[in-house]
Structure formats: structure tokens, C-alpha cells
Amino acid sequence: MKLNIRKVQKPFIWLAAGLAVLIATSFIVFSYPVRTTPFVKAIDASDQKAGSAKIIATPVSYSVKEDFKNSNVELPKHDFGSLQVSKSKVNRGIQLLAKQGHVQGQYVAPDQTRMVYLVQRLQQEEKDAWAQVELVSVDPQTQQMLIEPIGFTYTNGEQLEAALQSTGLSGFVSNDEFLYTTVKNEHDEWVYLLNKFNFTHKTVTPVMELFRYSYTDNNNKPPVIYCSQLSPDKTHLFVRDSRNGIVSYDLGTGEAKLSSSDSNEVKPGEYFELLEDNGIALYSASRYQSDVLWVDLNTGVRRQPFIAEQGFVEVGMDVKGKIMYYNFTNDRMPENIMMSDKQGLLLPNGVQMTDFQGNPTKRFSLSKDAKEKLEFGGYSESKKAVLLHKFTVAMNGNGQPYKKTSGWLLGDMNTGSMTLLNKIDVPDNWDKKDILFGKVALSAVVHSAQEQVFVNFLDNSYYMSRWKTHQVQLLQDEDIVIYQDDLQKRVFVSSFTRPDLVVAALNYKKYNWDNNKFSLLNGHWLTRYQKQPEGDKLYFFQWN
């Protein structure tokens, strides 16, 4: 069971799925008054309490393997041995093979010099099963590697997947420590814990007990922790699990605030997004609905800031995490959503900008009788400008609907006015500090149907990229734009000053990737992993 979660991270981090949020606008020098909406009030959750967690008052560091052996003498044992990770050189990089180990999570350390992987190993013997999770930390620049077990779980049935899914990194306390959830055995019970790992001392220390489950109870399914996240101020833990739904725990007292009990089951068509750096979680049982639940990870306070909207809403944040917005429609007619078997695309009438509490700021829209639509395309914090994409709905040669661009605009966050941009064919004398990148999806059927533009604020012009690219990574200080091609086999490098010129940086065709999870580290290192039956391979490539 997997969630549709996008974690928005620092500019150097690629997580699959996510960085293709940006784009769009058209411009005609319109000026509309800002729609006035009362400031958002928090929902009273004082009477909604989940079971409080147990703070470990006098925590003692422990070895996960030795603890299982010594504390559960009656349970069957299995020794996985040390995780063997072999290293070999590849063209312009390093390959690591985790023998019989499989990556269940990858994370970039705060200093962006090393990757942290959680690697699992399984053993099944008739009705007994064991799982061991190792931390594998790799610094490609120094080629230093750390391997330490951080989780060990036994079950007498076919429930091990629940324990594995419940083990995941919650957040870095510092560059030297991180918190993570895991499941350990205490006789016939699973104890769902929040632990802390220290890189320097190589220690595992319990922080908080979330809840327990008897795995001998065949009448109930074991709880699953879908995700957990440390709040930006490091005082609360956000958890979504199959027992309580969405809960916020106070790390000082263990007090739990229940935000949404009906979120305990992952449902088809739901909307759930975790914006970790900004301390926001968003949830709705159905996508595009105005009853989106907005949870503040720092306080556990929940809101429904868009409930007054009469149409559909599509909440988003710009790629650098500087501003929130939502695309909106004027009504809830079915034709406002472009649907396919794989996904849906909203066809908005305008864009409402908000602050990080969900309160409305500037609103951009065309006249209500306009045939065109308007959606968010990107944002510049330094220029206080929103990139807007203006389009109509047309049919292609195969009879499939798509967004036909009729213009790009810049919306002024100070005045609310909009300015139409002029299209150019060749960028000339551009300065990287004056450029904004934008991107929109054009079709619900064809994933590669996207439009990407570079906007020059000095002359209100834009250049439309010719390349079919995904997972664009922006390193504006270095004047670097990194693309992944449509088939996820190659990586290209371009620039803000000459976006019409593209150079192939790395060719990955021979690796036949089965996932699109990239990350960037300092020193121009790009990381990727590949699932293999005998053990996953971890790659570190250096590009110029």
C-alpha cells in the first residue's frame, strides 16, 4: 500500500514525484480587486484526543539485535549477519551493491554531503518471519560509508509487511541525529516506537512509544504507520497510521491531537500531501474538494481554509517553498476536470495566493465570461510575481482533450495586476537573477505533454523550451538547470541565461532504471538506486 505523498525539500533534493509543480500564465494588463475572505479560524480539536504516547523518561541506548535476543528468549531467532555492501567503479561514478538488501527509503542529510538509505532484509521459514533494517550512510566525496542495524522485527504470521512499512525516517534533529519510527518485539506484542539514531556514537535510543499490538491476535490486522514527520521546530511528530488516522504528538509530553480519524485508511482518489520543510500536511477524502484539511505540524492545529470556495480547488506550493496557492473553478461542474484512466487535471478559472496559514492574499482571474482558463505556473520571491498560464481546451488529432496555450502572464503580488508576456525564439543577454522557470501539464492522457518556459522579468518575455523533460532541478546561483528526459534514461544540463542550449550530462540507458528517484548532493553528485533480486544497487554519478 503506497501513499501519494510529495515531500517538498531543499532546492538540492529530487524526490520522485515531485518537482514538476511549477507553471503558467498569460498577460493582458488586467487589474482586479482582491476577493475578501475572512481569515481562517482553527477547528476546535480540544475534544478530539487520540491515545497519548508514552515518553521514555530515562532512555537507554540499545543494540536492536542484542535487545531482541536478550528480551525475547522464547521467540525463534535468526541471525542475518552483517550487511555486505560491495563497491565498484562505473563510468563517472561509484556503484554499491547491498547484498540481499533492498532500499525502502532514501534521504539527503541536512549538510547535503551524504545519502542516508534504510535497507531491509527478510527471512521466511514456514510460519516464522524476521526483518532487519539497516542504516546505510554514504558520502561519495570522501567515499566514507556507515552501516548500522536500526530495526529488527519477528512475526509468526504473514504480517511482516506492516512492520516494514512502519519503519521510516521521520526527520533530522541535526546533521548528526535523526528520528525514525520502527517496530520491536516484546514477547507476543509489537511495540511501535519513535527512536533516535546518532551517527557519531552509532547508537539507537528510544524516544517515545506510540502504541502496541499483539501479533498473535489473528482477528485484527496489525497497524501500519504510513508516514511520520518531525515538525520544523522539532517539538511535534506528525503521524498518519491505520489505527488513529492523522495525529500530532507533542514530543515533550506525548500528548496526541487527533486531526482526522477517517484518514486511517488510504482510499482511492484521496488527496494527501506532506510539505515537510514548511510544516504543513494537507488531506481530503476526495481530490479537488474545498474541505481540504490543513494541519500545522508545529502545533497540531488544523484548519479548513478553503471551505468557502464554491468550486473545485487544487492546492499547491511553488518549487522553492516560498508561497502557497490554490487553483480554483467557479463551480463544480464535471467538465472542470479533464479525466483519464491514469490521472485528472483541473481546468481552473483562476489562482488564489495564500500565506502559510491558508489566509488569502492576492487573487488572479479572468472575467467570468472569458473563454480562457487560468492556472498557476511559478513564482519569484525576489520579484513578488506569479507566473500564470492562460489556455483553452482543445482536441488533438486523436480526439483527446488538452490545454492549448493562449498566453503566459505575470501577476503582481503588490497590485494584483496581470501583464501579458511576449514570446521570443532566442534568449539574448539574459542575467540569471532575472529569470523565472515555469512548467505546466497539458494532458491527462499523455504524461510527456508539458510546456516549460523561462521568463525574463527585464523585458517581460518568455522562451518556451523545446525539450521533453521531467524532474527539472534548478540551481540558480550556479546558473544551472538539470533535466531528466521523458524516458528517464538520461540527464541534461542547461542554464537560465541560455535555456536554448542543452548538453547531455549523463547517459543512463544501459542501466534500465525501474524508478525515477533522483537526489542531488554537494559537489555535483547525483544519486540513484536500482532494484535487483540479489540486492539493490546504489549509484553515485558526478557531473560537471
XYZ file of C-alpha atoms in Angstrom:
544
model
C 0.000 0.000 0.000
C 1.525 3.308 -1.031
C 0.504 6.862 -0.472
C 0.586 9.709 -2.926
C 2.903 11.839 -0.852
C 5.034 14.652 -2.090
C 7.732 15.845 0.250
C 8.954 19.196 -0.764
C 12.546 19.567 0.209
C 15.504 21.860 -0.139
C 16.428 23.008 -3.626
C 19.141 20.369 -3.975
C 16.855 17.421 -3.390
C 14.939 15.476 -6.008
C 12.243 13.141 -4.816
C 10.400 11.411 -7.267
C 7.465 12.633 -7.971
C 7.753 15.727 -7.269
C 9.309 18.904 -8.547
C 7.130 19.276 -11.581
C 4.702 21.599 -9.917
C 5.505 24.958 -11.433
C 3.929 26.927 -14.232
C 1.912 29.176 -16.051
C 0.385 32.418 -17.046
C -0.789 34.842 -19.622
C -0.883 38.549 -19.585
C -3.041 41.338 -20.717
C -2.597 44.017 -18.063
C -5.760 43.286 -16.090
C -6.379 44.593 -12.637
C -8.943 43.066 -10.302
C -9.657 43.732 -6.651
C -8.628 41.040 -4.210
C -11.518 38.866 -3.121
C -12.120 39.455 0.565
C -12.474 36.320 2.680
C -12.439 36.145 6.488
C -9.167 34.938 7.985
C -9.133 31.224 8.611
C -10.205 30.040 12.040
C -8.779 26.913 13.582
C -11.119 23.974 14.116
C -11.669 23.221 17.773
C -9.999 19.861 18.353
C -9.939 20.014 22.145
C -12.399 17.126 22.383
C -10.596 15.039 19.769
C -7.819 13.155 21.510
C -6.021 10.069 20.297
C -4.362 7.855 22.884
C -1.390 9.766 24.232
C 2.044 8.342 23.522
C 4.410 7.252 26.265
C 7.531 9.379 26.592
C 10.575 7.296 27.539
C 11.588 9.162 30.706
C 15.044 7.590 31.180
C 16.038 6.338 27.737
C 18.861 3.834 27.415
C 20.631 3.227 24.120
C 20.458 -0.339 22.855
C 21.515 -2.707 20.072
C 18.440 -3.792 18.127
C 19.789 -7.291 17.502
C 21.027 -7.936 21.025
C 17.862 -6.479 22.515
C 15.719 -8.938 20.560
C 17.824 -11.900 21.650
C 18.007 -10.933 25.322
C 14.441 -9.665 25.795
C 12.601 -12.337 23.827
C 14.259 -15.622 24.788
C 11.105 -17.593 23.971
C 10.871 -16.349 20.369
C 12.526 -18.053 17.368
C 15.830 -16.472 16.389
C 17.573 -15.664 13.136
C 20.954 -14.057 12.560
C 21.178 -12.040 9.349
C 24.864 -11.359 9.835
C 26.446 -8.072 8.787
C 25.048 -6.358 5.704
C 27.627 -6.760 2.953
C 27.963 -3.714 0.700
C 30.493 -4.076 -2.116
C 31.903 -1.117 -4.031
C 32.952 -0.883 -7.679
C 33.738 1.902 -10.125
C 31.474 2.830 -13.009
C 31.809 5.499 -15.660
C 31.974 8.861 -13.846
C 30.842 7.371 -10.588
C 30.548 4.667 -7.940
C 28.307 1.604 -7.659
C 27.420 -0.035 -4.339
C 25.705 -3.426 -4.118
C 23.771 -4.172 -0.911
C 23.769 -7.980 -0.979
C 20.268 -9.321 -0.311
C 19.291 -5.839 0.864
C 16.523 -3.696 -0.594
C 16.091 0.074 -0.259
C 12.870 1.102 1.446
C 13.751 4.780 1.840
C 16.405 7.292 0.779
C 17.100 10.679 2.353
C 19.560 13.540 1.930
C 21.369 14.609 5.107
C 20.968 18.277 6.137
C 24.530 19.158 5.109
C 23.814 17.630 1.680
C 27.112 15.752 1.642
C 25.764 12.236 2.195
C 22.845 9.993 1.370
C 21.053 8.002 4.044
C 19.351 4.767 2.999
C 17.148 2.427 5.018
C 17.862 -1.059 3.677
C 15.747 -4.071 4.612
C 16.462 -7.809 4.650
C 13.826 -10.524 5.090
C 13.890 -14.186 6.108
C 10.873 -16.515 5.900
C 10.852 -20.039 7.376
C 7.468 -21.749 7.284
C 5.352 -19.668 9.712
C 8.218 -17.657 11.152
C 9.493 -14.444 9.581
C 12.131 -11.870 10.511
C 13.048 -8.462 9.157
C 16.155 -6.396 9.792
C 16.564 -2.766 8.718
C 19.997 -1.211 8.344
C 21.089 2.367 8.070
C 23.497 2.825 5.157
C 25.074 6.288 5.034
C 27.324 7.188 2.088
C 29.463 10.271 1.419
C 30.527 9.945 -2.246
C 33.107 12.731 -1.999
C 35.140 11.024 0.732
C 33.729 7.549 -0.070
C 33.106 7.024 3.647
C 30.289 4.625 4.491
C 28.464 3.743 7.718
C 26.310 0.605 8.128
C 24.356 0.046 11.341
C 21.215 -2.035 12.162
C 18.394 0.175 13.436
C 15.392 -2.184 13.329
C 14.643 -5.871 13.986
C 11.164 -7.466 13.997
C 9.802 -11.018 14.273
C 6.315 -12.318 13.482
C 4.749 -15.750 13.423
C 2.469 -14.967 10.509
C 2.279 -13.104 7.219
C 2.208 -9.666 8.821
C 5.806 -8.611 8.364
C 4.982 -6.067 5.657
C 3.132 -3.952 8.218
C 6.251 -3.763 10.394
C 8.487 -2.910 7.454
C 6.166 -0.211 6.179
C 6.054 1.250 9.691
C 9.837 1.723 9.747
C 10.798 5.059 8.226
C 12.827 8.199 8.824
C 10.810 10.977 10.475
C 13.308 13.825 10.237
C 16.792 15.044 11.128
C 17.237 16.604 14.552
C 20.683 17.758 13.431
C 23.266 16.695 10.909
C 24.372 14.069 13.443
C 20.994 12.689 14.573
C 17.650 11.680 13.108
C 14.348 10.316 14.419
C 12.635 7.305 12.909
C 9.667 5.033 13.592
C 10.100 1.283 13.889
C 8.546 -1.859 15.388
C 10.264 -4.017 18.041
C 9.196 -7.202 19.783
C 8.240 -7.540 23.428
C 7.167 -11.168 23.774
C 3.843 -11.520 21.895
C 3.487 -7.775 21.225
C 4.780 -5.350 18.654
C 5.819 -2.028 20.166
C 5.605 0.898 17.721
C 8.447 3.231 18.693
C 9.971 6.557 17.828
C 13.749 6.119 18.066
C 16.750 8.392 17.682
C 19.945 7.413 15.844
C 23.266 9.166 16.479
C 25.901 8.993 13.723
C 28.883 9.823 15.935
C 28.150 7.298 18.676
C 26.334 4.823 16.378
C 23.580 4.422 18.966
C 19.836 3.746 18.859
C 17.864 5.408 21.670
C 14.088 5.120 22.278
C 12.230 8.441 22.482
C 8.519 7.641 22.567
C 6.194 4.630 22.478
C 3.278 5.276 20.130
C 1.136 2.166 20.669
C 1.209 -1.646 20.898
C -0.268 -4.576 19.002
C -0.475 -8.305 19.784
C 0.593 -10.089 16.615
C -0.932 -13.334 17.938
C -4.369 -11.740 17.523
C -5.492 -13.125 14.185
C -8.788 -11.236 14.326
C -7.219 -7.823 13.778
C -4.814 -6.560 11.167
C -1.591 -5.046 12.508
C -1.429 -1.239 12.479
C 0.621 0.393 9.726
C 2.430 3.711 10.050
C 2.004 5.172 6.570
C 4.282 8.130 7.233
C 5.761 10.232 10.019
C 7.350 13.663 10.008
C 9.228 15.728 12.550
C 7.892 19.282 12.691
C 10.239 22.094 11.534
C 10.523 23.396 15.116
C 11.313 19.827 16.284
C 8.667 19.862 19.018
C 5.984 17.656 17.428
C 5.741 14.422 15.480
C 3.140 14.144 12.730
C 1.953 10.567 12.113
C -0.571 9.012 9.786
C -1.361 5.404 10.659
C -4.088 2.818 10.129
C -5.160 2.853 13.784
C -5.674 6.557 14.561
C -5.514 8.336 11.204
C -3.728 11.705 11.263
C -2.279 12.531 14.687
C 0.148 15.122 16.060
C 2.237 14.111 19.098
C 3.910 16.544 21.471
C 7.492 15.306 21.854
C 7.740 16.827 25.315
C 4.599 15.362 26.872
C 3.403 12.655 24.498
C 0.009 14.380 24.211
C -1.752 13.473 20.992
C -4.070 15.663 18.931
C -6.284 13.758 16.536
C -6.785 15.692 13.309
C -8.754 13.226 11.196
C -9.799 9.762 12.340
C -11.311 8.880 8.943
C -7.844 9.141 7.395
C -6.777 5.835 8.935
C -7.498 4.050 5.648
C -5.838 5.027 2.378
C -8.661 5.410 -0.117
C -8.614 5.634 -3.913
C -8.989 9.210 -5.112
C -7.985 10.810 -1.805
C -5.653 13.803 -1.578
C -2.774 13.721 0.895
C 0.337 15.868 0.727
C 3.119 16.422 3.227
C 5.111 19.666 2.882
C 7.803 18.880 5.403
C 10.032 21.959 5.183
C 7.066 24.275 5.644
C 5.407 22.252 8.387
C 2.113 21.613 6.576
C 0.048 18.493 5.919
C -2.962 18.553 3.589
C -5.712 15.940 3.469
C -9.069 15.441 1.803
C -11.013 12.228 1.257
C -11.580 13.312 -2.352
C -9.326 15.329 -4.622
C -10.233 18.880 -5.693
C -12.732 19.358 -2.865
C -12.801 22.585 -0.852
C -12.912 20.773 2.505
C -9.132 20.226 2.456
C -7.790 19.725 5.976
C -4.729 21.906 6.650
C -2.623 20.677 9.607
C 0.129 22.794 11.171
C 2.910 20.328 12.025
C 4.432 22.684 14.621
C 1.293 22.949 16.727
C -1.067 20.211 15.593
C -3.729 22.863 14.904
C -5.979 22.009 11.969
C -7.915 24.293 9.645
C -10.174 24.121 6.615
C -9.161 27.368 4.922
C -10.853 26.858 1.536
C -14.277 25.715 2.701
C -15.966 28.902 1.417
C -14.965 28.213 -2.211
C -17.954 27.351 -4.427
C -15.936 25.373 -6.961
C -13.113 22.864 -7.056
C -9.706 23.682 -5.583
C -6.204 22.379 -6.274
C -3.708 23.266 -3.541
C -0.025 23.717 -4.318
C 3.253 25.326 -3.352
C 5.951 26.772 -5.584
C 9.037 24.611 -6.102
C 11.216 26.626 -3.702
C 8.643 26.560 -0.919
C 8.201 30.340 -0.800
C 4.448 30.631 -1.235
C 1.192 28.662 -1.170
C -1.644 28.893 -3.668
C -4.656 27.071 -4.985
C -6.158 26.927 -8.447
C -9.946 27.280 -8.331
C -13.008 26.880 -10.542
C -16.156 28.980 -10.368
C -18.411 25.942 -9.937
C -18.269 22.164 -9.554
C -19.375 21.095 -12.993
C -17.746 17.787 -14.100
C -16.310 19.421 -17.220
C -13.955 21.396 -14.970
C -11.830 18.253 -14.604
C -10.014 16.623 -17.522
C -10.015 12.899 -16.712
C -8.179 9.828 -17.991
C -7.606 6.320 -16.670
C -4.329 7.436 -15.048
C -4.967 10.920 -13.701
C -7.123 14.018 -13.684
C -6.250 17.637 -14.462
C -8.192 20.578 -13.083
C -9.218 23.278 -15.575
C -9.151 26.334 -13.292
C -10.731 29.754 -13.733
C -8.123 31.439 -11.565
C -5.462 31.339 -8.864
C -5.753 32.333 -5.203
C -2.459 33.028 -3.406
C -2.326 32.372 0.345
C 0.054 32.659 3.269
C 1.318 29.648 5.199
C -1.745 29.621 7.435
C -4.078 29.375 4.452
C -5.225 33.006 4.658
C -5.936 34.561 1.234
C -3.638 37.231 -0.178
C -3.870 38.072 -3.893
C -6.397 36.536 -6.283
C -5.924 36.373 -10.055
C -8.658 35.519 -12.541
C -10.058 36.466 -15.914
C -13.543 37.853 -16.430
C -16.285 35.314 -15.735
C -17.421 35.313 -19.380
C -13.870 34.654 -20.660
C -13.395 31.506 -22.739
C -9.835 31.067 -21.477
C -8.756 29.328 -18.264
C -6.011 30.477 -15.866
C -3.667 28.419 -13.645
C -0.515 28.723 -11.532
C 2.813 28.260 -13.297
C 5.569 29.503 -10.980
C 6.627 32.171 -8.508
C 9.514 34.597 -7.959
C 10.087 35.607 -4.338
C 12.525 38.383 -5.267
C 10.168 39.941 -7.820
C 6.946 39.205 -5.898
C 5.469 37.931 -9.135
C 3.308 34.931 -10.020
C 3.637 33.159 -13.353
C 0.205 32.368 -14.810
C -0.738 30.081 -17.694
C -3.718 31.084 -19.848
C -5.257 28.390 -22.017
C -8.312 26.972 -23.734
C -9.400 23.341 -24.001
C -8.921 21.870 -27.466
C -8.884 18.410 -29.078
C -5.802 16.796 -30.601
C -5.683 14.589 -33.681
C -6.627 11.540 -31.624
C -9.729 13.186 -30.256
C -8.180 13.695 -26.834
C -8.619 16.981 -24.928
C -5.588 19.057 -23.982
C -4.732 22.533 -22.734
C -3.971 24.815 -25.685
C -1.806 27.711 -24.548
C -3.101 31.162 -25.423
C -0.607 33.128 -23.363
C 1.626 33.484 -20.326
C 1.193 36.300 -17.803
C 2.897 37.768 -14.757
C 0.734 38.586 -11.766
C 1.929 41.363 -9.475
C 1.569 40.348 -5.813
C 1.568 44.001 -4.711
C -1.101 45.385 -7.037
C -2.972 42.303 -8.278
C -2.471 43.394 -11.897
C -1.516 40.978 -14.678
C 0.830 41.599 -17.621
C 0.941 39.634 -20.859
C 4.375 38.234 -21.771
C 5.917 38.249 -25.239
C 7.291 35.049 -26.756
C 10.844 35.056 -28.147
C 12.760 32.412 -30.097
C 16.334 33.069 -28.936
C 17.333 34.297 -25.444
C 19.835 37.163 -25.687
C 21.920 38.816 -22.932
C 19.919 37.253 -20.128
C 21.016 37.543 -16.486
C 20.309 34.536 -14.251
C 18.937 36.697 -11.427
C 16.148 37.992 -13.695
C 14.894 34.581 -14.878
C 11.959 32.503 -13.655
C 11.255 28.929 -14.762
C 7.697 27.664 -15.183
C 6.054 24.397 -16.145
C 2.528 23.039 -16.646
C 0.960 19.710 -17.600
C -1.174 19.889 -20.745
C -2.833 16.476 -20.972
C -4.356 13.945 -18.601
C -3.621 11.196 -21.117
C -0.085 11.917 -22.342
C 2.334 12.306 -19.437
C 5.022 13.914 -21.603
C 2.649 16.647 -22.816
C 4.047 19.559 -20.841
C 5.008 23.143 -21.505
C 8.103 24.647 -19.923
C 9.079 28.294 -20.140
C 11.831 30.650 -18.996
C 10.650 34.190 -18.205
C 12.841 37.300 -18.330
C 11.500 39.992 -15.991
C 13.518 42.791 -17.597
C 11.598 42.820 -20.873
C 8.521 40.715 -19.970
C 9.475 37.998 -22.440
C 9.499 34.219 -22.288
C 11.284 31.408 -24.086
C 9.479 28.071 -24.482
C 11.736 25.045 -24.033
C 11.808 22.560 -26.894
C 12.798 19.581 -24.757
C 10.518 16.866 -23.368
C 11.919 16.845 -19.861
C 10.922 15.896 -16.334
C 12.140 16.406 -12.765
C 13.703 19.744 -13.519
C 16.232 20.796 -10.888
C 17.058 24.497 -10.554
C 20.455 25.669 -9.268
C 20.048 29.361 -9.982
C 23.133 30.573 -8.105
C 25.272 28.354 -10.331
C 23.260 29.200 -13.477
C 22.420 25.516 -13.901
C 19.198 23.787 -14.903
C 19.157 19.970 -14.812
C 16.642 17.940 -16.775
C 15.671 14.317 -16.946
C 14.454 13.107 -20.339
C 10.978 11.715 -20.936
C 12.121 8.101 -20.766
C 14.139 8.706 -17.559
C 17.290 7.362 -19.227
C 19.425 10.499 -19.494
C 20.179 13.738 -17.683
C 20.794 17.036 -19.455
C 22.255 20.329 -18.253
C 21.153 23.759 -19.419
C 21.206 27.260 -17.915
C 18.994 30.202 -17.024
C 20.956 32.541 -19.293
C 20.890 30.260 -22.372
C 17.983 27.830 -21.913
C 18.007 27.143 -25.661
C 21.322 25.262 -25.268
C 21.249 21.805 -23.679
C 24.162 19.423 -23.055
C 23.856 15.712 -22.221
C 25.398 15.317 -18.776
C 24.894 11.618 -18.102
C 23.564 8.734 -20.179
C 21.849 6.007 -18.176
C 20.311 3.897 -20.929
C 22.318 0.799 -20.099
C 21.038 0.718 -16.503
C 17.373 0.259 -17.480
C 16.064 2.124 -14.419
C 12.930 0.834 -12.733
C 12.254 4.036 -10.755
C 12.753 7.773 -11.171
C 14.025 8.668 -7.702
C 16.938 11.065 -8.091
C 18.708 13.155 -5.472
C 21.487 15.737 -5.647
C 24.378 16.171 -3.228
C 27.044 18.843 -2.871
C 29.985 18.566 -5.231
C 27.718 17.893 -8.239
C 26.929 14.332 -7.191
C 23.724 12.748 -8.461
C 22.409 9.613 -6.750
C 20.037 6.911 -7.886
C 19.282 3.321 -6.915
C 18.196 0.294 -8.888
C 16.209 -2.628 -7.521
C 17.746 -6.048 -8.157
C 16.684 -9.538 -6.916
C 20.123 -10.268 -5.437
C 20.282 -6.865 -3.739
C 19.736 -3.255 -4.750
C 22.458 -1.209 -6.412
C 23.226 2.327 -5.257
C 24.793 4.698 -7.778
C 26.645 7.969 -7.330
C 27.458 9.888 -10.520
C 29.432 13.114 -10.713
C 28.543 15.621 -13.386
C 30.371 18.788 -14.402
